[in-house]
């Protein structure tokens, strides 16, 4: 066993907290751990290094010289992966200066806001793009500083994808719903019944945390999940070690299982009656309206300029069928500004899009990424500039007497 230190956010540290109980059932494993937590994007390695408080707390533990395995989450923020390995290297160099035998683990968390995507899209987004992470691990392992250093890749996000697919196949009887709808808890510790995801952000429920921790157990200690069992899993009906093993066997063979489960229903995993999944496509009013207030005169808003703005809106909403968005321009309340009104039809049969999902994405994405000359953004399901009602016809003349 190892003396471990895990640093990161609510899609990482709560998983580590399941390890002590699970490791206690693994033959020959004596596990110890410490943690330093920081919520949200502030839990990324680079941001924890830049925070005096978090860096000092972590370095104080490392200064003891007895940490054998140092674990951190994928670096980046705002949904993007860091383009360099500097965030990892800062921590690795410091840890190695205190214990030259330190091993490292980098964990890959599941994508947040899972409710904004149907299962097929969520699966494709992660599995289809997972190989983009290869460069991170290859770069670190090829670095002359780390040629004799163990760097463990922990793909626990793939187990989350697997469980979501299995749930829709009726293979996760321990989960009554994918989305719990509880208030967001930045610590990731507050559970929401037996939901798979606790809240809109996507914090993991009890089932998710334990399944992901089994992946950690295998990657850190090479525990054989085909024979592993633990009293810590006794409350679950699902054979969780078998699910984790199916994912890792496929991953180790270079296979992400396409759009299917890596598990085999009624072979590796019993499957019952699939749950009823909400209809795909929009529900109710299918239009989303938004208005951008921009620092331009109306003469400066050319058709080409309007097309660029419309494209940005379409990309943010991830609507991928024509007509994507319809944009018009009108004079603002001040001659220095104009309003650009956009209408998005969210009804794309089979896409899983709903009005609320599109509104969530627009609010979250555009307010973070638009240039400075966009002064305000509003998103609603009510048209910002409804056409006036036609005038009533004149009254008919009275009949002749």
Short mmCIF file of C-alpha atoms in Angstrom, two decimals:
data_model
loop_
_atom_site.label_atom_id
_atom_site.label_comp_id
_atom_site.label_asym_id
_atom_site.label_seq_id
_atom_site.Cartn_x
_atom_site.Cartn_y
_atom_site.Cartn_z
CA UNK A 1 0.00 0.00 0.00
CA UNK A 2 0.91 3.63 -0.37
CA UNK A 3 0.70 6.82 1.59
CA UNK A 4 -1.22 9.04 -0.81
CA UNK A 5 -2.06 12.70 -1.25
CA UNK A 6 -4.97 13.72 -3.49
CA UNK A 7 -5.64 17.32 -4.51
CA UNK A 8 -8.52 18.60 -6.61
CA UNK A 9 -12.19 19.47 -6.93
CA UNK A 10 -15.58 17.90 -6.31
CA UNK A 11 -15.35 15.55 -9.31
CA UNK A 12 -12.11 14.13 -7.89
CA UNK A 13 -11.59 14.33 -4.12
CA UNK A 14 -14.99 12.77 -3.17
CA UNK A 15 -13.99 9.73 -5.24
CA UNK A 16 -10.78 9.41 -3.26
CA UNK A 17 -12.80 9.35 -0.04
CA UNK A 18 -14.26 5.96 -1.05
CA UNK A 19 -10.80 4.42 -1.36
CA UNK A 20 -10.02 3.64 2.31
CA UNK A 21 -13.05 1.35 2.71
CA UNK A 22 -12.53 -0.29 -0.68
CA UNK A 23 -8.78 -0.75 -0.19
CA UNK A 24 -9.40 -2.43 3.18
CA UNK A 25 -10.89 -5.39 1.26
CA UNK A 26 -7.97 -5.70 -1.16
CA UNK A 27 -5.44 -8.36 -0.17
CA UNK A 28 -2.06 -6.96 0.80
CA UNK A 29 -3.09 -3.30 0.51
CA UNK A 30 -2.47 -0.92 3.39
CA UNK A 31 -3.76 2.44 2.22
CA UNK A 32 -3.30 5.87 3.80
CA UNK A 33 -4.35 9.20 2.34
CA UNK A 34 -4.51 12.94 2.83
CA UNK A 35 -6.36 15.48 0.71
CA UNK A 36 -6.47 19.15 -0.19
CA UNK A 37 -9.79 20.22 -1.68
CA UNK A 38 -10.69 23.24 -3.80
CA UNK A 39 -14.07 23.52 -5.51
CA UNK A 40 -14.74 23.97 -9.20
CA UNK A 41 -12.06 25.14 -11.61
CA UNK A 42 -9.95 26.24 -8.64
CA UNK A 43 -9.26 22.53 -8.04
CA UNK A 44 -7.24 22.20 -11.26
CA UNK A 45 -3.50 21.62 -10.67
CA UNK A 46 -2.40 24.95 -12.15
CA UNK A 47 -4.92 26.95 -10.14
CA UNK A 48 -4.10 25.14 -6.91
CA UNK A 49 -0.44 25.95 -7.53
CA UNK A 50 -1.28 29.63 -8.06
CA UNK A 51 -3.34 29.79 -4.84
CA UNK A 52 -1.07 30.61 -1.90
CA UNK A 53 -3.46 28.94 0.51
CA UNK A 54 -3.85 25.67 -1.43
CA UNK A 55 -0.20 25.50 -2.48
CA UNK A 56 0.99 26.00 1.10
CA UNK A 57 -1.45 23.40 2.45
CA UNK A 58 -0.31 20.85 -0.13
CA UNK A 59 3.39 21.61 0.24
CA UNK A 60 3.14 21.27 4.01
CA UNK A 61 2.02 17.66 3.54
CA UNK A 62 4.67 16.97 0.89
CA UNK A 63 7.38 18.46 3.08
CA UNK A 64 7.14 15.40 5.31
CA UNK A 65 8.91 13.47 2.54
CA UNK A 66 6.74 10.38 3.03
CA UNK A 67 4.08 10.80 0.31
CA UNK A 68 4.49 7.83 -2.03
CA UNK A 69 1.68 8.60 -4.49
CA UNK A 70 0.47 12.08 -5.44
CA UNK A 71 -2.86 12.28 -7.29
CA UNK A 72 -4.33 15.24 -9.11
CA UNK A 73 -7.10 15.85 -11.58
CA UNK A 74 -6.90 16.85 -15.23
CA UNK A 75 -5.65 20.43 -15.61
CA UNK A 76 -7.72 23.14 -17.25
CA UNK A 77 -10.80 25.24 -16.62
CA UNK A 78 -14.12 26.42 -18.05
CA UNK A 79 -14.58 23.13 -19.89
CA UNK A 80 -11.20 23.30 -21.66
CA UNK A 81 -8.12 21.14 -21.11
CA UNK A 82 -4.87 22.98 -20.38
CA UNK A 83 -2.68 23.27 -23.47
CA UNK A 84 0.58 22.72 -21.56
CA UNK A 85 1.81 20.32 -18.86
CA UNK A 86 3.18 23.12 -16.67
CA UNK A 87 0.44 22.70 -14.07
CA UNK A 88 1.36 19.05 -13.52
CA UNK A 89 5.10 19.68 -13.66
CA UNK A 90 5.04 22.29 -10.89
CA UNK A 91 3.59 19.74 -8.48
CA UNK A 92 5.66 16.84 -9.75
CA UNK A 93 8.92 18.72 -9.40
CA UNK A 94 8.10 19.82 -5.87
CA UNK A 95 6.96 16.36 -4.76
CA UNK A 96 10.05 14.71 -6.24
CA UNK A 97 12.27 17.22 -4.45
CA UNK A 98 10.84 15.89 -1.17
CA UNK A 99 10.66 12.23 -2.13
CA UNK A 100 12.47 11.17 -5.35
CA UNK A 101 10.45 7.93 -5.42
CA UNK A 102 7.05 9.65 -5.58
CA UNK A 103 4.59 8.15 -8.05
CA UNK A 104 1.89 10.24 -9.71
CA UNK A 105 -1.70 9.68 -10.78
CA UNK A 106 -3.66 11.99 -13.07
CA UNK A 107 -7.40 11.37 -13.01
CA UNK A 108 -9.79 12.13 -15.86
CA UNK A 109 -13.16 13.34 -14.46
CA UNK A 110 -16.51 13.06 -16.20
CA UNK A 111 -17.82 16.12 -18.11
CA UNK A 112 -19.98 18.46 -16.07
CA UNK A 113 -23.55 19.54 -16.83
CA UNK A 114 -24.53 16.03 -18.02
CA UNK A 115 -28.22 16.92 -18.10
CA UNK A 116 -27.58 19.23 -21.06
CA UNK A 117 -26.81 16.19 -23.25
CA UNK A 118 -28.69 13.07 -24.10
CA UNK A 119 -26.77 9.87 -23.36
CA UNK A 120 -25.63 9.30 -26.95
CA UNK A 121 -24.15 12.79 -27.23
CA UNK A 122 -22.59 12.67 -23.77
CA UNK A 123 -21.01 9.32 -24.63
CA UNK A 124 -19.70 10.48 -28.00
CA UNK A 125 -18.26 13.68 -26.55
CA UNK A 126 -16.11 11.85 -24.02
CA UNK A 127 -15.24 8.61 -25.78
CA UNK A 128 -14.75 10.31 -29.14
CA UNK A 129 -12.35 12.90 -27.73
CA UNK A 130 -10.57 10.84 -25.09
CA UNK A 131 -7.52 10.17 -27.25
CA UNK A 132 -6.77 13.91 -27.26
CA UNK A 133 -5.43 13.30 -23.75
CA UNK A 134 -2.75 10.94 -25.05
CA UNK A 135 -0.46 13.87 -25.74
CA UNK A 136 -0.50 14.96 -22.10
CA UNK A 137 0.66 11.60 -20.78
CA UNK A 138 3.09 11.04 -23.64
CA UNK A 139 4.66 14.46 -23.08
CA UNK A 140 5.11 13.92 -19.35
CA UNK A 141 6.51 10.40 -19.75
CA UNK A 142 8.95 11.55 -22.45
CA UNK A 143 10.18 14.48 -20.36
CA UNK A 144 13.80 13.76 -19.31
CA UNK A 145 12.90 14.83 -15.77
CA UNK A 146 10.43 11.96 -15.44
CA UNK A 147 11.95 9.06 -17.38
CA UNK A 148 12.13 6.87 -14.26
CA UNK A 149 8.95 8.22 -12.67
CA UNK A 150 5.68 6.26 -12.56
CA UNK A 151 2.77 8.27 -14.03
CA UNK A 152 -0.60 6.53 -13.77
CA UNK A 153 -3.47 7.43 -16.09
CA UNK A 154 -6.81 7.04 -14.33
CA UNK A 155 -9.73 7.03 -16.83
CA UNK A 156 -12.54 6.90 -14.29
CA UNK A 157 -14.74 9.14 -16.46
CA UNK A 158 -15.22 6.17 -18.77
CA UNK A 159 -16.88 4.22 -15.95
CA UNK A 160 -19.37 7.08 -15.53
CA UNK A 161 -20.21 6.89 -19.23
CA UNK A 162 -20.57 3.12 -18.98
CA UNK A 163 -22.98 3.36 -16.06
CA UNK A 164 -25.14 5.93 -17.82
CA UNK A 165 -25.43 3.62 -20.83
CA UNK A 166 -26.14 0.63 -18.59
CA UNK A 167 -28.82 2.57 -16.72
CA UNK A 168 -30.71 3.10 -19.97
CA UNK A 169 -30.34 -0.62 -20.72
CA UNK A 170 -31.88 -1.53 -17.35
CA UNK A 171 -28.54 -2.67 -15.93
CA UNK A 172 -28.25 -0.36 -12.89
CA UNK A 173 -31.12 -1.29 -10.52
CA UNK A 174 -29.48 0.68 -7.69
CA UNK A 175 -30.18 3.98 -9.46
CA UNK A 176 -33.77 5.21 -9.75
CA UNK A 177 -32.96 8.29 -11.82
CA UNK A 178 -30.02 9.77 -13.67
CA UNK A 179 -30.59 13.30 -12.41
CA UNK A 180 -31.50 14.09 -8.83
CA UNK A 181 -32.33 17.76 -9.17
CA UNK A 182 -30.97 18.67 -5.74
CA UNK A 183 -29.29 21.97 -4.92
CA UNK A 184 -25.67 22.16 -6.04
CA UNK A 185 -23.10 21.38 -3.37
CA UNK A 186 -19.62 22.56 -4.35
CA UNK A 187 -18.04 19.93 -2.09
CA UNK A 188 -19.72 17.09 -4.01
CA UNK A 189 -20.56 15.40 -0.70
CA UNK A 190 -24.33 15.96 -0.39
CA UNK A 191 -26.16 12.99 -1.91
CA UNK A 192 -29.55 13.20 -3.60
CA UNK A 193 -31.34 9.97 -2.84
CA UNK A 194 -30.08 7.23 -5.13
CA UNK A 195 -29.71 9.49 -8.18
CA UNK A 196 -26.67 8.92 -10.36
CA UNK A 197 -25.95 12.65 -10.66
CA UNK A 198 -26.98 14.73 -7.65
CA UNK A 199 -27.56 18.09 -9.31
CA UNK A 200 -27.46 20.11 -12.52
CA UNK A 201 -23.68 20.55 -12.27
CA UNK A 202 -23.34 16.76 -12.32
CA UNK A 203 -21.84 15.93 -8.92
CA UNK A 204 -21.71 12.20 -8.44
CA UNK A 205 -24.13 10.23 -6.30
CA UNK A 206 -23.17 7.30 -4.09
CA UNK A 207 -23.26 4.73 -6.90
CA UNK A 208 -21.13 6.89 -9.20
CA UNK A 209 -18.55 7.61 -6.50
CA UNK A 210 -18.07 3.96 -5.60
CA UNK A 211 -17.91 2.79 -9.21
CA UNK A 212 -15.32 5.43 -10.06
CA UNK A 213 -13.34 4.52 -6.92
CA UNK A 214 -13.10 0.92 -8.13
CA UNK A 215 -11.31 2.23 -11.22
CA UNK A 216 -8.93 4.11 -8.90
CA UNK A 217 -8.37 0.94 -6.86
CA UNK A 218 -7.36 -1.00 -9.96
CA UNK A 219 -5.17 1.70 -11.46
CA UNK A 220 -3.29 2.46 -8.22
CA UNK A 221 -2.99 -1.04 -6.74
CA UNK A 222 -3.65 -3.28 -9.76
CA UNK A 223 -6.42 -5.04 -7.81
CA UNK A 224 -7.96 -7.91 -9.80
CA UNK A 225 -11.60 -6.82 -10.05
CA UNK A 226 -12.69 -10.24 -11.35
CA UNK A 227 -12.32 -11.67 -7.84
CA UNK A 228 -12.68 -8.52 -5.74
CA UNK A 229 -15.54 -7.99 -3.33
CA UNK A 230 -16.05 -5.66 -0.39
CA UNK A 231 -18.56 -5.09 2.41
CA UNK A 232 -18.41 -1.43 1.36
CA UNK A 233 -20.41 -2.44 -1.74
CA UNK A 234 -22.93 -4.68 0.03
CA UNK A 235 -25.77 -2.14 -0.37
CA UNK A 236 -25.56 -2.35 -4.16
CA UNK A 237 -27.26 -5.00 -6.29
CA UNK A 238 -25.20 -4.22 -9.40
CA UNK A 239 -21.94 -6.16 -9.76
CA UNK A 240 -19.90 -2.96 -9.71
CA UNK A 241 -16.45 -4.62 -9.94
CA UNK A 242 -17.61 -6.39 -13.13
CA UNK A 243 -18.76 -3.08 -14.64
CA UNK A 244 -15.46 -1.37 -13.79
CA UNK A 245 -13.48 -4.35 -15.10
CA UNK A 246 -15.34 -4.34 -18.43
CA UNK A 247 -14.47 -0.68 -18.93
CA UNK A 248 -10.82 -1.10 -17.98
CA UNK A 249 -10.33 -4.27 -20.04
CA UNK A 250 -11.60 -2.41 -23.09
CA UNK A 251 -9.53 0.69 -22.30
CA UNK A 252 -6.35 -1.33 -21.87
CA UNK A 253 -7.01 -2.93 -25.27
CA UNK A 254 -7.39 0.51 -26.87
CA UNK A 255 -11.15 0.13 -27.23
CA UNK A 256 -13.70 2.73 -26.11
CA UNK A 257 -16.67 0.48 -27.02
CA UNK A 258 -18.12 2.89 -29.59
CA UNK A 259 -21.69 3.82 -28.74
CA UNK A 260 -22.40 0.59 -26.85
CA UNK A 261 -21.75 -0.61 -23.33
CA UNK A 262 -18.43 -2.32 -22.65
CA UNK A 263 -20.40 -4.65 -20.37
CA UNK A 264 -22.61 -7.32 -21.89
CA UNK A 265 -26.18 -7.37 -20.62
CA UNK A 266 -27.07 -10.64 -18.91
CA UNK A 267 -23.52 -11.94 -19.38
CA UNK A 268 -21.18 -9.65 -17.44
CA UNK A 269 -24.07 -7.65 -15.98
CA UNK A 270 -27.73 -8.62 -15.40
CA UNK A 271 -30.11 -6.24 -17.15
CA UNK A 272 -33.76 -5.80 -16.32
CA UNK A 273 -36.47 -3.66 -17.89
CA UNK A 274 -35.04 -0.42 -19.29
CA UNK A 275 -36.38 2.73 -17.63
CA UNK A 276 -38.68 5.09 -19.47
CA UNK A 277 -36.52 7.89 -20.91
CA UNK A 278 -38.03 11.32 -21.56
CA UNK A 279 -38.88 11.98 -25.22
CA UNK A 280 -36.20 13.56 -27.34
CA UNK A 281 -36.75 16.84 -29.10
CA UNK A 282 -38.16 19.98 -27.53
CA UNK A 283 -41.19 20.08 -25.29
CA UNK A 284 -43.74 22.90 -25.49
CA UNK A 285 -42.54 26.16 -27.04
CA UNK A 286 -39.66 25.17 -29.27
CA UNK A 287 -38.06 28.58 -29.75
CA UNK A 288 -35.34 30.23 -27.72
CA UNK A 289 -34.88 33.97 -28.15
CA UNK A 290 -31.86 36.01 -27.20
CA UNK A 291 -30.82 39.63 -27.52
CA UNK A 292 -27.26 40.94 -27.61
CA UNK A 293 -26.55 44.59 -26.90
CA UNK A 294 -23.39 45.50 -28.79
CA UNK A 295 -21.27 48.63 -29.03
CA UNK A 296 -21.72 49.23 -32.75
CA UNK A 297 -23.75 51.58 -34.91
CA UNK A 298 -26.38 50.07 -37.10
CA UNK A 299 -24.37 50.89 -40.23
CA UNK A 300 -21.46 48.81 -38.90
CA UNK A 301 -23.54 45.65 -38.63
CA UNK A 302 -23.05 44.26 -42.12
CA UNK A 303 -24.59 40.96 -43.28
CA UNK A 304 -21.17 39.30 -42.85
CA UNK A 305 -20.87 40.63 -39.29
CA UNK A 306 -24.37 39.42 -38.48
CA UNK A 307 -23.51 35.99 -39.85
CA UNK A 308 -20.48 35.75 -37.55
CA UNK A 309 -22.57 36.66 -34.50
CA UNK A 310 -25.24 34.16 -35.50
CA UNK A 311 -22.59 31.47 -35.88
CA UNK A 312 -21.25 32.16 -32.40
CA UNK A 313 -24.74 31.79 -30.97
CA UNK A 314 -25.34 28.56 -32.85
CA UNK A 315 -22.04 27.08 -31.66
CA UNK A 316 -22.76 28.03 -28.06
CA UNK A 317 -26.16 26.36 -28.20
CA UNK A 318 -24.73 23.29 -29.97
CA UNK A 319 -27.65 23.24 -32.36
CA UNK A 320 -26.60 21.38 -35.46
CA UNK A 321 -29.37 21.38 -38.02
CA UNK A 322 -30.64 24.03 -40.42
CA UNK A 323 -32.02 26.57 -39.88
CA UNK A 324 -29.50 27.02 -37.07
CA UNK A 325 -30.31 30.51 -35.86
CA UNK A 326 -32.06 33.47 -37.39
CA UNK A 327 -30.56 36.86 -36.50
CA UNK A 328 -31.83 40.38 -37.10
CA UNK A 329 -30.54 43.81 -36.09
CA UNK A 330 -32.44 46.82 -34.77
CA UNK A 331 -31.49 50.21 -33.38
CA UNK A 332 -30.67 50.39 -29.69
CA UNK A 333 -31.88 52.78 -27.06
CA UNK A 334 -28.70 54.79 -27.65
CA UNK A 335 -27.10 55.61 -31.03
CA UNK A 336 -23.86 53.98 -29.84
CA UNK A 337 -25.50 50.58 -29.48
CA UNK A 338 -27.61 48.17 -31.49
CA UNK A 339 -29.64 45.12 -30.55
CA UNK A 340 -29.11 41.80 -32.31
CA UNK A 341 -32.05 39.45 -31.88
CA UNK A 342 -31.55 35.74 -32.46
CA UNK A 343 -34.16 33.00 -32.67
CA UNK A 344 -33.20 29.33 -32.32
CA UNK A 345 -35.57 26.53 -33.13
CA UNK A 346 -34.55 23.78 -30.72
CA UNK A 347 -36.70 21.07 -32.24
CA UNK A 348 -34.36 18.56 -33.85
CA UNK A 349 -35.99 15.16 -33.82
CA UNK A 350 -33.96 12.65 -31.86
CA UNK A 351 -31.40 15.22 -30.68
CA UNK A 352 -32.48 15.38 -27.05
CA UNK A 353 -32.57 19.19 -27.30
CA UNK A 354 -35.06 21.02 -25.14
CA UNK A 355 -35.71 24.72 -24.70
CA UNK A 356 -34.27 24.62 -21.17
CA UNK A 357 -31.11 22.79 -22.28
CA UNK A 358 -30.43 25.33 -25.02
CA UNK A 359 -31.04 28.22 -22.62
CA UNK A 360 -28.68 26.66 -20.08
CA UNK A 361 -25.90 26.32 -22.64
CA UNK A 362 -26.33 29.84 -23.99
CA UNK A 363 -26.34 31.43 -20.53
CA UNK A 364 -23.32 29.43 -19.41
CA UNK A 365 -21.24 29.75 -22.57
CA UNK A 366 -21.92 33.18 -24.06
CA UNK A 367 -21.57 35.15 -20.86
CA UNK A 368 -18.10 33.65 -20.55
CA UNK A 369 -16.76 33.83 -24.10
CA UNK A 370 -18.18 36.84 -25.95
CA UNK A 371 -15.90 39.78 -26.79
CA UNK A 372 -15.89 42.98 -24.77
CA UNK A 373 -17.99 44.95 -27.24
CA UNK A 374 -20.95 42.73 -26.39
CA UNK A 375 -22.35 44.68 -23.46
CA UNK A 376 -25.32 42.53 -22.46
CA UNK A 377 -26.93 39.19 -23.26
CA UNK A 378 -30.46 38.09 -22.41
CA UNK A 379 -31.88 34.65 -23.10
CA UNK A 380 -35.56 33.81 -22.83
CA UNK A 381 -38.42 31.93 -24.40
CA UNK A 382 -40.30 35.17 -25.08
CA UNK A 383 -39.61 37.12 -28.24
CA UNK A 384 -37.75 40.38 -27.48
CA UNK A 385 -39.56 42.39 -30.14
CA UNK A 386 -43.00 40.97 -30.89
CA UNK A 387 -44.72 42.28 -33.94
CA UNK A 388 -47.59 44.69 -33.24
CA UNK A 389 -51.06 43.26 -33.47
CA UNK A 390 -52.97 44.29 -36.59
CA UNK A 391 -55.45 47.12 -36.17
CA UNK A 392 -59.04 45.93 -35.83
CA UNK A 393 -61.19 46.47 -38.90
CA UNK A 394 -63.53 49.49 -38.86
CA UNK A 395 -67.02 48.79 -37.60
CA UNK A 396 -69.57 47.78 -40.19
CA UNK A 397 -72.12 50.43 -41.10
CA UNK A 398 -75.51 49.97 -39.49
CA UNK A 399 -78.09 48.19 -41.61
CA UNK A 400 -80.51 50.44 -43.45
CA UNK A 401 -83.68 51.21 -41.54
#
